[in-house]
Coordinates of C-alpha atoms and ligand atoms in Angstrom, one line a residue:
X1500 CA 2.8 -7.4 -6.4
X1501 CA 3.1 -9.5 -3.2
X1502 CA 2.3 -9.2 -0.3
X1503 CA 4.6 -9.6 2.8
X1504 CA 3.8 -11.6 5.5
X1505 CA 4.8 -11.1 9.1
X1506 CA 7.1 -13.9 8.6
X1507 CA 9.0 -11.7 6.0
X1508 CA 10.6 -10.1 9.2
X1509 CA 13.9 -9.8 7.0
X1510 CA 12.1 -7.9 4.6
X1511 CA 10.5 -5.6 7.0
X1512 CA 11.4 -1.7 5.7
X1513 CA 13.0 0.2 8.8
X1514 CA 10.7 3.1 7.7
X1515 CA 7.6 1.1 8.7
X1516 CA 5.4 2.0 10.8
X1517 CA 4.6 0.0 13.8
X1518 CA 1.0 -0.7 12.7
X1519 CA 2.2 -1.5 9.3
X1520 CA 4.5 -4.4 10.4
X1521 CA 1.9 -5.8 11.7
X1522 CA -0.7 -5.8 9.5
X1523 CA -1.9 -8.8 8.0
X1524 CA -3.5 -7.8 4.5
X1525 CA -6.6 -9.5 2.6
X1526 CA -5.6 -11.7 0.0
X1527 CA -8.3 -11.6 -2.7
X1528 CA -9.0 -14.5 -5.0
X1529 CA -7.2 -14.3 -8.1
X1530 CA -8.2 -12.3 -10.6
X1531 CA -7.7 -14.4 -14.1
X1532 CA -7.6 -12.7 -17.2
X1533 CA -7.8 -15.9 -19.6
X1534 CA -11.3 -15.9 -21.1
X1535 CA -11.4 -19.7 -21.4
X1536 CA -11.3 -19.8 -17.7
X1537 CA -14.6 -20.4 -15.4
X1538 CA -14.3 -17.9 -12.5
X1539 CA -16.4 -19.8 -9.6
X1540 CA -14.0 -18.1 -6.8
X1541 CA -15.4 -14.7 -6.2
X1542 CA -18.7 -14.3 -6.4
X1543 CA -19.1 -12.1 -8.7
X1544 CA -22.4 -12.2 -10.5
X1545 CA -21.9 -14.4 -14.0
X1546 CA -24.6 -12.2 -15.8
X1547 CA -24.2 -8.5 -17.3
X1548 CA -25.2 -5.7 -15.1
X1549 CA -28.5 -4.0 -16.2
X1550 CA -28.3 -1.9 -19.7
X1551 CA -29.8 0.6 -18.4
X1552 CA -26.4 1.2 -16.1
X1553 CA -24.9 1.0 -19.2
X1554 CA -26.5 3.5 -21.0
X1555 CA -26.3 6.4 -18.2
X1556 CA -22.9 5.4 -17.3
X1557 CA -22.2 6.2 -21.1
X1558 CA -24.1 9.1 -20.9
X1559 CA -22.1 10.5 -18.3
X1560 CA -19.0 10.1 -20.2
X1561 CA -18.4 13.3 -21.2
X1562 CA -17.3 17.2 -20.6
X1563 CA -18.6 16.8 -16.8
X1564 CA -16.0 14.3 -15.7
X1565 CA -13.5 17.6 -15.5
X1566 CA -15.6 18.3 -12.0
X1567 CA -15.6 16.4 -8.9
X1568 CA -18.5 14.2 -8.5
X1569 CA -20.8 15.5 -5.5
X1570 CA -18.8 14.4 -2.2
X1571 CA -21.8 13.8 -0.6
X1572 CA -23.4 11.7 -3.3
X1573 CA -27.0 13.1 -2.3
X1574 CA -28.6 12.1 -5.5
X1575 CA -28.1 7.7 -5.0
X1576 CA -28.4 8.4 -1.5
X1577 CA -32.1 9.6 -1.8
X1578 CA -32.7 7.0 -4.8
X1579 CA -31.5 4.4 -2.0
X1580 CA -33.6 5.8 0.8
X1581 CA -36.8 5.9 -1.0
X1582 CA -36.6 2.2 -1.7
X1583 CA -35.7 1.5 1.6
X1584 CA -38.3 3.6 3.3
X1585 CA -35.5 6.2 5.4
X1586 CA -34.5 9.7 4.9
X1587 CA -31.1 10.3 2.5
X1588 CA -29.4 11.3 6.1
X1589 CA -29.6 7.7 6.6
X1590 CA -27.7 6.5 3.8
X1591 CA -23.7 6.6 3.2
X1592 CA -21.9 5.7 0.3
X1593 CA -18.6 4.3 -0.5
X1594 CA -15.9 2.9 -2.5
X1595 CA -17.3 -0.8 -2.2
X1596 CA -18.7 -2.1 0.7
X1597 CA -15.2 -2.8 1.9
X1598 CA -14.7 0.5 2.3
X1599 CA -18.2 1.9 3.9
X1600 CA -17.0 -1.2 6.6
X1601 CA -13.7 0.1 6.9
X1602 CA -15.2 3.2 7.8
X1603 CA -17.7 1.8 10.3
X1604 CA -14.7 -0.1 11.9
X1605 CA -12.6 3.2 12.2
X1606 CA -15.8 5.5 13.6
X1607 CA -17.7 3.2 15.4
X1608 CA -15.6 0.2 17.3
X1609 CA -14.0 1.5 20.1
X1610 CA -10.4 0.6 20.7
X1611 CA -9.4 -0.6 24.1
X1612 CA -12.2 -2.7 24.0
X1613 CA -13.1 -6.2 22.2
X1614 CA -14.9 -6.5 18.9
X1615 CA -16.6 -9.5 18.2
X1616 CA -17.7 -11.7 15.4
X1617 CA -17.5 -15.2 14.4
X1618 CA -14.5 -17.5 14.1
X1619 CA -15.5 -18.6 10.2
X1620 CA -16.6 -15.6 8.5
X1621 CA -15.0 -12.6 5.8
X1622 CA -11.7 -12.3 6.5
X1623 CA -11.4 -8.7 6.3
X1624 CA -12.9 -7.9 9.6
X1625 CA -9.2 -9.5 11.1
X1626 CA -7.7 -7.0 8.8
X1627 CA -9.4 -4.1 9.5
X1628 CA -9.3 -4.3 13.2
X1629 CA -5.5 -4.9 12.8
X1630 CA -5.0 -1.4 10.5
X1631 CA -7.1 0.5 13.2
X1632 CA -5.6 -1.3 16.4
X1633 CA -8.7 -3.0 17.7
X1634 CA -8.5 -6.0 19.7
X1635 CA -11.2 -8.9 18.8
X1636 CA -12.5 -12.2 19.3
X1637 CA -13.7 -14.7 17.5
X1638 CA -16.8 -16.7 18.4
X1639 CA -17.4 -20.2 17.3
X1640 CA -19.8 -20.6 14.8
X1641 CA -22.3 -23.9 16.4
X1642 CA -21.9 -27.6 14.8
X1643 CA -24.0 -27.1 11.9
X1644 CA -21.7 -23.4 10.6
X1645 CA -24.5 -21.2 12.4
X1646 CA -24.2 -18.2 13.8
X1647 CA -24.7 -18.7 17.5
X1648 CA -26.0 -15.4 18.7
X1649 CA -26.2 -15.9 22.3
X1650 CA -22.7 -16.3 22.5
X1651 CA -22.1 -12.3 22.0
X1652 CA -21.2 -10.6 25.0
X1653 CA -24.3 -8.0 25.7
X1654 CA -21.4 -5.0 26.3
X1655 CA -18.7 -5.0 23.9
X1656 CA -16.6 -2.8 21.6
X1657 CA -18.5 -4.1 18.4
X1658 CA -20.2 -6.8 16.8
X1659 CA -19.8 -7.7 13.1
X1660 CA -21.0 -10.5 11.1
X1661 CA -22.5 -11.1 7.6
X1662 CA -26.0 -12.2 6.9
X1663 CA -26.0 -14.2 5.3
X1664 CA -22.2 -15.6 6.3
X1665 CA -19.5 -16.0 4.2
X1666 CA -18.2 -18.3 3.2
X1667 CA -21.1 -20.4 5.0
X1668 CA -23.9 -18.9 3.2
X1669 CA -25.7 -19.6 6.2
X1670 CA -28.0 -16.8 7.0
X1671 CA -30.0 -15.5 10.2
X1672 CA -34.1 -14.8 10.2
X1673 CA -34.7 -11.5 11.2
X1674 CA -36.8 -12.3 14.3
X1675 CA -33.9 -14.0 15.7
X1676 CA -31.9 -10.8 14.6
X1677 CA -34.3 -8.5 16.7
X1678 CA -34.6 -10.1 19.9
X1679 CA -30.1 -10.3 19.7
X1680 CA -30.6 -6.4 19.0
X1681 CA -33.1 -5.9 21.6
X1682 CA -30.9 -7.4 24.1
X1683 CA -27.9 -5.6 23.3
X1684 CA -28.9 -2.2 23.1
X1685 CA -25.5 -0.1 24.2
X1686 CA -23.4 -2.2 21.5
X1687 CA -22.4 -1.4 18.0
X1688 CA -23.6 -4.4 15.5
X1689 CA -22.7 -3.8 11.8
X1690 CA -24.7 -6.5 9.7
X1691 CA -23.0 -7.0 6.5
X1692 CA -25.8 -7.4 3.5
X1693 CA -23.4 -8.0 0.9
X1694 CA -25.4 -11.2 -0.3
X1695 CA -28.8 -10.4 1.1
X1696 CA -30.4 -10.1 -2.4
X1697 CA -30.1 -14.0 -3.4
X1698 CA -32.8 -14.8 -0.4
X1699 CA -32.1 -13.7 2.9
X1700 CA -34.3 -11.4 5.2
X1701 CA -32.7 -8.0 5.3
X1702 CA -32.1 -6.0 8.6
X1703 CA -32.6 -2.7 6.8
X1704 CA -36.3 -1.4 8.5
X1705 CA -34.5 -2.5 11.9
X1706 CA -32.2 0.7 11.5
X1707 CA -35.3 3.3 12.4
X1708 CA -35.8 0.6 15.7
X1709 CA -32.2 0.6 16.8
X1710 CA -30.1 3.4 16.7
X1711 CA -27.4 0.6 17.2
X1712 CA -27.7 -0.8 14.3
X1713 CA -25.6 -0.4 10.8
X1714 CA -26.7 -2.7 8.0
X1715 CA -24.1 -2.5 4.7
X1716 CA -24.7 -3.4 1.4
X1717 CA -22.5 -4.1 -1.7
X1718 CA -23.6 -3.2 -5.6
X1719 CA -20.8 -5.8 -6.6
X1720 CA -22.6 -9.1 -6.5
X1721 CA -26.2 -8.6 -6.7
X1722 CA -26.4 -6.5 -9.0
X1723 CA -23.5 -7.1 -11.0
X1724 CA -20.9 -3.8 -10.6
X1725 CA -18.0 -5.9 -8.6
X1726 CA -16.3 -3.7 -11.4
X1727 CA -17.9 -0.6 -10.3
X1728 CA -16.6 -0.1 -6.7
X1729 CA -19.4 1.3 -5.0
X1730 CA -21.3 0.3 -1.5
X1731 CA -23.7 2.0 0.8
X1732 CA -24.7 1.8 4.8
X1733 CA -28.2 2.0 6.3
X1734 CA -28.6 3.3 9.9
X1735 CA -29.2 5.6 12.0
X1736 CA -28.2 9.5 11.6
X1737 CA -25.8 9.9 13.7
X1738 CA -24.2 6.7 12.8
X1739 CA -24.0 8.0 9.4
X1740 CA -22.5 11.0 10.3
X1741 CA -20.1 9.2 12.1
X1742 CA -19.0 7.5 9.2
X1743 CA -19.0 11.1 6.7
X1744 CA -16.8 12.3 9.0
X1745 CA -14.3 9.7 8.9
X1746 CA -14.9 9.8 5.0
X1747 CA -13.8 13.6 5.0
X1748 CA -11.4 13.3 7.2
X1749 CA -9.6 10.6 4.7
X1750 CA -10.8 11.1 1.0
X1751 CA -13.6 13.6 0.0
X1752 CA -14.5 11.8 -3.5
X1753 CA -14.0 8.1 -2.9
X1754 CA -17.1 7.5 -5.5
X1755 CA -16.5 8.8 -9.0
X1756 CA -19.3 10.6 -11.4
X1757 CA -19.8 7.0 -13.8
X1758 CA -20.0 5.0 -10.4
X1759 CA -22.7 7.5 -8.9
X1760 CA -24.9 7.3 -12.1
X1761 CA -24.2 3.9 -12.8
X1762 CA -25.5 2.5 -9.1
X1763 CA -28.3 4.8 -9.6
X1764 CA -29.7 2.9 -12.5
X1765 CA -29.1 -0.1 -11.1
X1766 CA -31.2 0.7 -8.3
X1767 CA -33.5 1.7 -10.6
X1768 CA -34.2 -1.1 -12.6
X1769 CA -35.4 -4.0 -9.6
X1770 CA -36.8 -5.7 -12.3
X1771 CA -33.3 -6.6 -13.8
X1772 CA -32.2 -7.4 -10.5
X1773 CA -34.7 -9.7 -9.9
X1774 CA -34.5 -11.4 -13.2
X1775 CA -30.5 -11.9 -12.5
X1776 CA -30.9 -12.8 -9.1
X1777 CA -33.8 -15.4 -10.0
X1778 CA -31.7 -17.3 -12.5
X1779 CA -28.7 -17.8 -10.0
X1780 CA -31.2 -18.7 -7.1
X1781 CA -32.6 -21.5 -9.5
X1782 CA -29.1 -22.3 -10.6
X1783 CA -27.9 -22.4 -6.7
X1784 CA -30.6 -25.3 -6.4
X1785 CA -29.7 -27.2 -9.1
X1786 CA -26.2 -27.5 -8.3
X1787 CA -27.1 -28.3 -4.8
X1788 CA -28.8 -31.0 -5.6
X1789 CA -26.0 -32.8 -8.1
X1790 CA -22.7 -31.9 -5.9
X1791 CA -25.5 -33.6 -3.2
X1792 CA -25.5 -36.8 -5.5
X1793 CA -22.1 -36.6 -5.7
X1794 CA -21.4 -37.2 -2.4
X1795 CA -20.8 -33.5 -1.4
X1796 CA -22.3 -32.5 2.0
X1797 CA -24.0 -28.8 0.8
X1798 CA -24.7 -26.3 3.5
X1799 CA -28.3 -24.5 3.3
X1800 CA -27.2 -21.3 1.1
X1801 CA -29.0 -17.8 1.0
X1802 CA -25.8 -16.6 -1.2
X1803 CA -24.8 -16.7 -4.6
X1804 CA -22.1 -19.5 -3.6
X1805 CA -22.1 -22.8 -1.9
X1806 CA -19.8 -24.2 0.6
X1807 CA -19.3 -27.6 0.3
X1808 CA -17.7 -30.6 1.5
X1809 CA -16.7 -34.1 -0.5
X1810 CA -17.0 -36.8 2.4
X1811 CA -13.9 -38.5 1.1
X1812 CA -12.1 -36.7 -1.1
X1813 CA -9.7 -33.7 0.1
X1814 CA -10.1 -30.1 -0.5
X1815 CA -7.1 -29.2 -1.8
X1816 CA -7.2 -31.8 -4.5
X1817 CA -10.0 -31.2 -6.0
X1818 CA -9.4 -27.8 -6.1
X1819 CA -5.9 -28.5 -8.3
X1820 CA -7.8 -30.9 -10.3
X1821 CA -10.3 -28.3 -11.0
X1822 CA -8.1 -26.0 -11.9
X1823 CA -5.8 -27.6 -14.4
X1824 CA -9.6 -27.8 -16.0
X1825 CA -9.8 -24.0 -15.9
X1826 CA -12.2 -23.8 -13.0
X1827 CA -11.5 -21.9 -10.4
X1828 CA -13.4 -22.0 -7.2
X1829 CA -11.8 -20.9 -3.7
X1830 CA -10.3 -22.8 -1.1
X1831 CA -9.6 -21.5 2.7
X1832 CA -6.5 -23.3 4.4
X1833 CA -8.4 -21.8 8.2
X1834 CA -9.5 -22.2 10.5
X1835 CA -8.7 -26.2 10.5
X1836 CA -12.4 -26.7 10.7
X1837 CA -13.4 -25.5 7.0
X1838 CA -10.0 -27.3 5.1
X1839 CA -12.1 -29.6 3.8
X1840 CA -14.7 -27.3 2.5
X1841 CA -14.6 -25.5 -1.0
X1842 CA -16.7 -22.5 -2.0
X1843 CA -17.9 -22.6 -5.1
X1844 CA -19.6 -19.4 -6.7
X1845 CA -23.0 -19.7 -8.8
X1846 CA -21.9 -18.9 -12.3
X1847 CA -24.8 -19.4 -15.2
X1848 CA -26.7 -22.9 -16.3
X1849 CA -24.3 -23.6 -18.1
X1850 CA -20.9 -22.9 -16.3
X1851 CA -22.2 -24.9 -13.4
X1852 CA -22.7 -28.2 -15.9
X1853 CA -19.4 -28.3 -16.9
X1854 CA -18.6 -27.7 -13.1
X1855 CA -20.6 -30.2 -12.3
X1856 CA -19.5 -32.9 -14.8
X1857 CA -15.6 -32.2 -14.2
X1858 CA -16.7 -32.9 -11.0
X1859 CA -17.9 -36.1 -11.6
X1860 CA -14.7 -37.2 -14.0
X1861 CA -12.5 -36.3 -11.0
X1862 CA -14.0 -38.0 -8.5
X1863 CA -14.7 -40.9 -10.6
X1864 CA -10.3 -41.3 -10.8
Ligands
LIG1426 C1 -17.8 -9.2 -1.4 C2 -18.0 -8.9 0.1 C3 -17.9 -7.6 0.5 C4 -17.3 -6.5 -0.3 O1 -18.0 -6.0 -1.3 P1 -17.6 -4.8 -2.2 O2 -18.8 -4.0 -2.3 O3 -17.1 -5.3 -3.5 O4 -16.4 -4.1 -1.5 C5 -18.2 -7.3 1.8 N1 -18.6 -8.3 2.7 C6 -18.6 -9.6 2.3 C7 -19.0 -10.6 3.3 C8 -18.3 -9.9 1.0 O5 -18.3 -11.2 0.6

C-alpha cells in the first residue's frame, strides 16, 4: 500500500481527521522477499536468533494460545529487571521499541511546549510528535555528526535522541550523558538504546539517579527478533506507570504469548548474544577498514551499521548500482547534509565481501 503524502491534497479523504492530513508517516526500508538478495538496509541482525528462543517459542505453541497473554507481561519484566539491577515496576514492555517510544512521546512530552532532538537522527521522532500534536525542534548535530549536548535547552517539553545515533552510529559516553542529565533535572530525556549492544555505554543504572530519565531498548537487532515485535523501557516508576497507563488506555495485549516467551529466552541466553554481537563487531571493523581503502570517509560506529561517504562518487548512484547487484543498503535524500552518505548494515563475513568487492567493480567504472 502507499502512503499519501501531504502533497496528495487531491487525494485527501473528506472524512479525515485534521491530525490525519497532516501526518507524515515513516517510510520503512523495503522489505525484499527474493532470497538471492543481500539485505544491508535495515539493520536487522544477519545471524539466527538464539535456539533456545526457538525452542520455548515452540513450546508455547499450543492449547494456551486460546488465553490472552498476561497484559502486564510481569514474567520478562522481572527477567529484564534482574539483569539490569531495578525492580520489575521499572520495566515496560511493548510491541517493538517503536511502540514503548510512541508511548513515552504520548505520556510524557508535553504539548504546547517544544521537544527536542537532533536534526540527523531516526526519523520517527518527526512522526510521532506529528500523530500526538507536539511541536519540536531540531538541533544540529556538530561538524564531525555528534551529538552536541549543550545545545539542549535546560527547560523544554522533551528531549529524545538515540545512543548510539542513527543513522550516524555515533554514540555518547555516559559521563558526558550524566553531567547533560544532571543539568537538566525538570526535563523529560528518552535515550533510545536500540543499538547499545554492538559497543556503546548504556544509560540503564542512570534511571535509579534520575527520575527523569527513560532509556528504551529494542530485541530486534541485537538480539535478532526484528521478526518478533517486542521492546521494553527502563526508568523510573512513575515513568513507567505513565506509560501502562497510556498502554491500557489504547491496547491491553500489544505483546502476544510466543513474543513474551521468546524475549524471555533471549534474555536468557547473554552468551548467544554476545557470540552474535562479537562476530558483527569484528565484521563492522573489517569493513571499515576496506570501504576506508576505498576512498569512503567511515564515521566511528558503535552500531551494527556504518554511515559512509565516497569522496567522489554520489550517493544515489552507487546505491542503484548496488542494487541492480541485489544489494540493498539505505539511502536518506535529508537533510541536504547526509545526501551523500549511505548506511550500510553489518550483514555476516561473508555478505560484507561481496559488498565490498561490488563495491570496488563500481567504483572502478
Ligand atoms: C530499529 C530502531 C527502533 C525500533 O526498533 P523496534 O524494536 O524494531 O521497534 C527504534 N529506534 C531506533 C533508533 C531504531 O533504529
Amino acid at each position: 500500500m502507499r502512503h499519501l503524502r501531504k502533497d496528495d491534497l487531491s487525494n485527501m479523504s473528506k472524512f479525515w481527521s485534521d491530525i490525519v492530513k497532516g501526518l507524515d508517516p515513516y517510510v520503512p526500508g523495503e522489505q525484499a522477499n527474493d532470497a538471492s538478495i543481500i539485505k544491508l538496509n535495515t539493520n536487522e541482525n544477519p545471524y539466527a536468533p538464539s535456539p533456545k528462543v526457538i525452542e520455548s517459542i515452540r513450546d508455547s505453541l499450543g492449547d494456551q494460545l486460546r488465553l490472552y497473554p498476561d497484559p502486564q507481561a510481569l514474567v520478562l519484566r522481572e527477567t529484564i529487571a534482574e539483569r539490569e539491577g531495578v525492580r520489575a515496576s521499572n520495566v515496560f514492555i511493548g510491541n517493538g521499541s517503536d511502540e514503548v517510544l510512541a508511548h513515552a512521546f504520548r505520556a510524557l512530552f508535553k504539548v504546547g511546549e517544544t521537544v527536542f532532538f537532533p536534526d540527523i537522527t531516526y526519523s520517527f521522532y518527526p512522526t510521532y510528535c506529528k500523530l500526538f500534536d507536539l511541536n519540536y525542534e531540531r538541533v544540529a548535530l556538530t561538524t564531525d555528526f555528534e551529538i552536541d549536548l549543550e545545545l539542549y535547552p535546560s527547560r523544554s517539553g522533551g528531549i529524545i535522541f538515540p545512543n548510539p545515533n542513527a543513522p550516524t552510529g555515533i554514540q555518547k559516553d555516559r559521563p558526558a550523558l550524566e553531567r547533560f542529565l544532571q543539568s537538566r533535572p525538570d526535563t523529560i530525556v528518552v535515550i533510545d538504546e536500540a543499538y547499545v549492544e554492538f559497543g556503546a555505554q548504556t544509560s540503564s543504572s542512570l534511571t535509579t539517579v534520575f527520575p527523569n530519565l527513560l532509556v528504551t531498548r529494542s530485541f530486534s537487532k541485537s538480539y535478532s527478533l526484528a521478526g518478533l515485535r517486542i521492546g521494553y523501557a527502563i526508568g523510573h516508576e512513575d515513568l513507567i506507570e505513565g506509560l501502562y497507563r497510556v498502554k491500557d488506555s489504547f491496547n491491553s495485549y500489544p505483546v502476544d504469548r510466543l513474543a513474551l516467551v521468546g524475549a524471555e529466552a533471549a534474555i536468557r541466553d547473554q552468551s548467544y548474544l554476545a557470540q552474535i554481537v562479537e562476530k558483527i563487531v569484528s565484521t563492522r571493523s573489517w569493513v571499515s577498514n576496506e570501504l576506508a581503502k576505498l576512498n569512503f570517509n567511515v564515521l566511528p560506529s558503535s552500531a551494527n551499521f556504518l554511515f559512509v561517504r565516497h569522496s567522489s562518487v554520489e550517493a544515489e548512484n552507487i546505491v542503484k548500482k548496488l542494487r541492480q547487484q541485489n544489494i540493498l543498503v539505505r539511502h536518506f535524500p535529508n537533510p541536504d547534509r547526509i545526501r551523500g552518505f549511505l548506511r550500510i548494515s553489518i550483514g555476516t563475513a561473508d555478505d560484507m565481501k561481496i559488498l565490498v568487492d561490488r563495491l570496488r567493480t563500481i567504483l572502478a567504472e
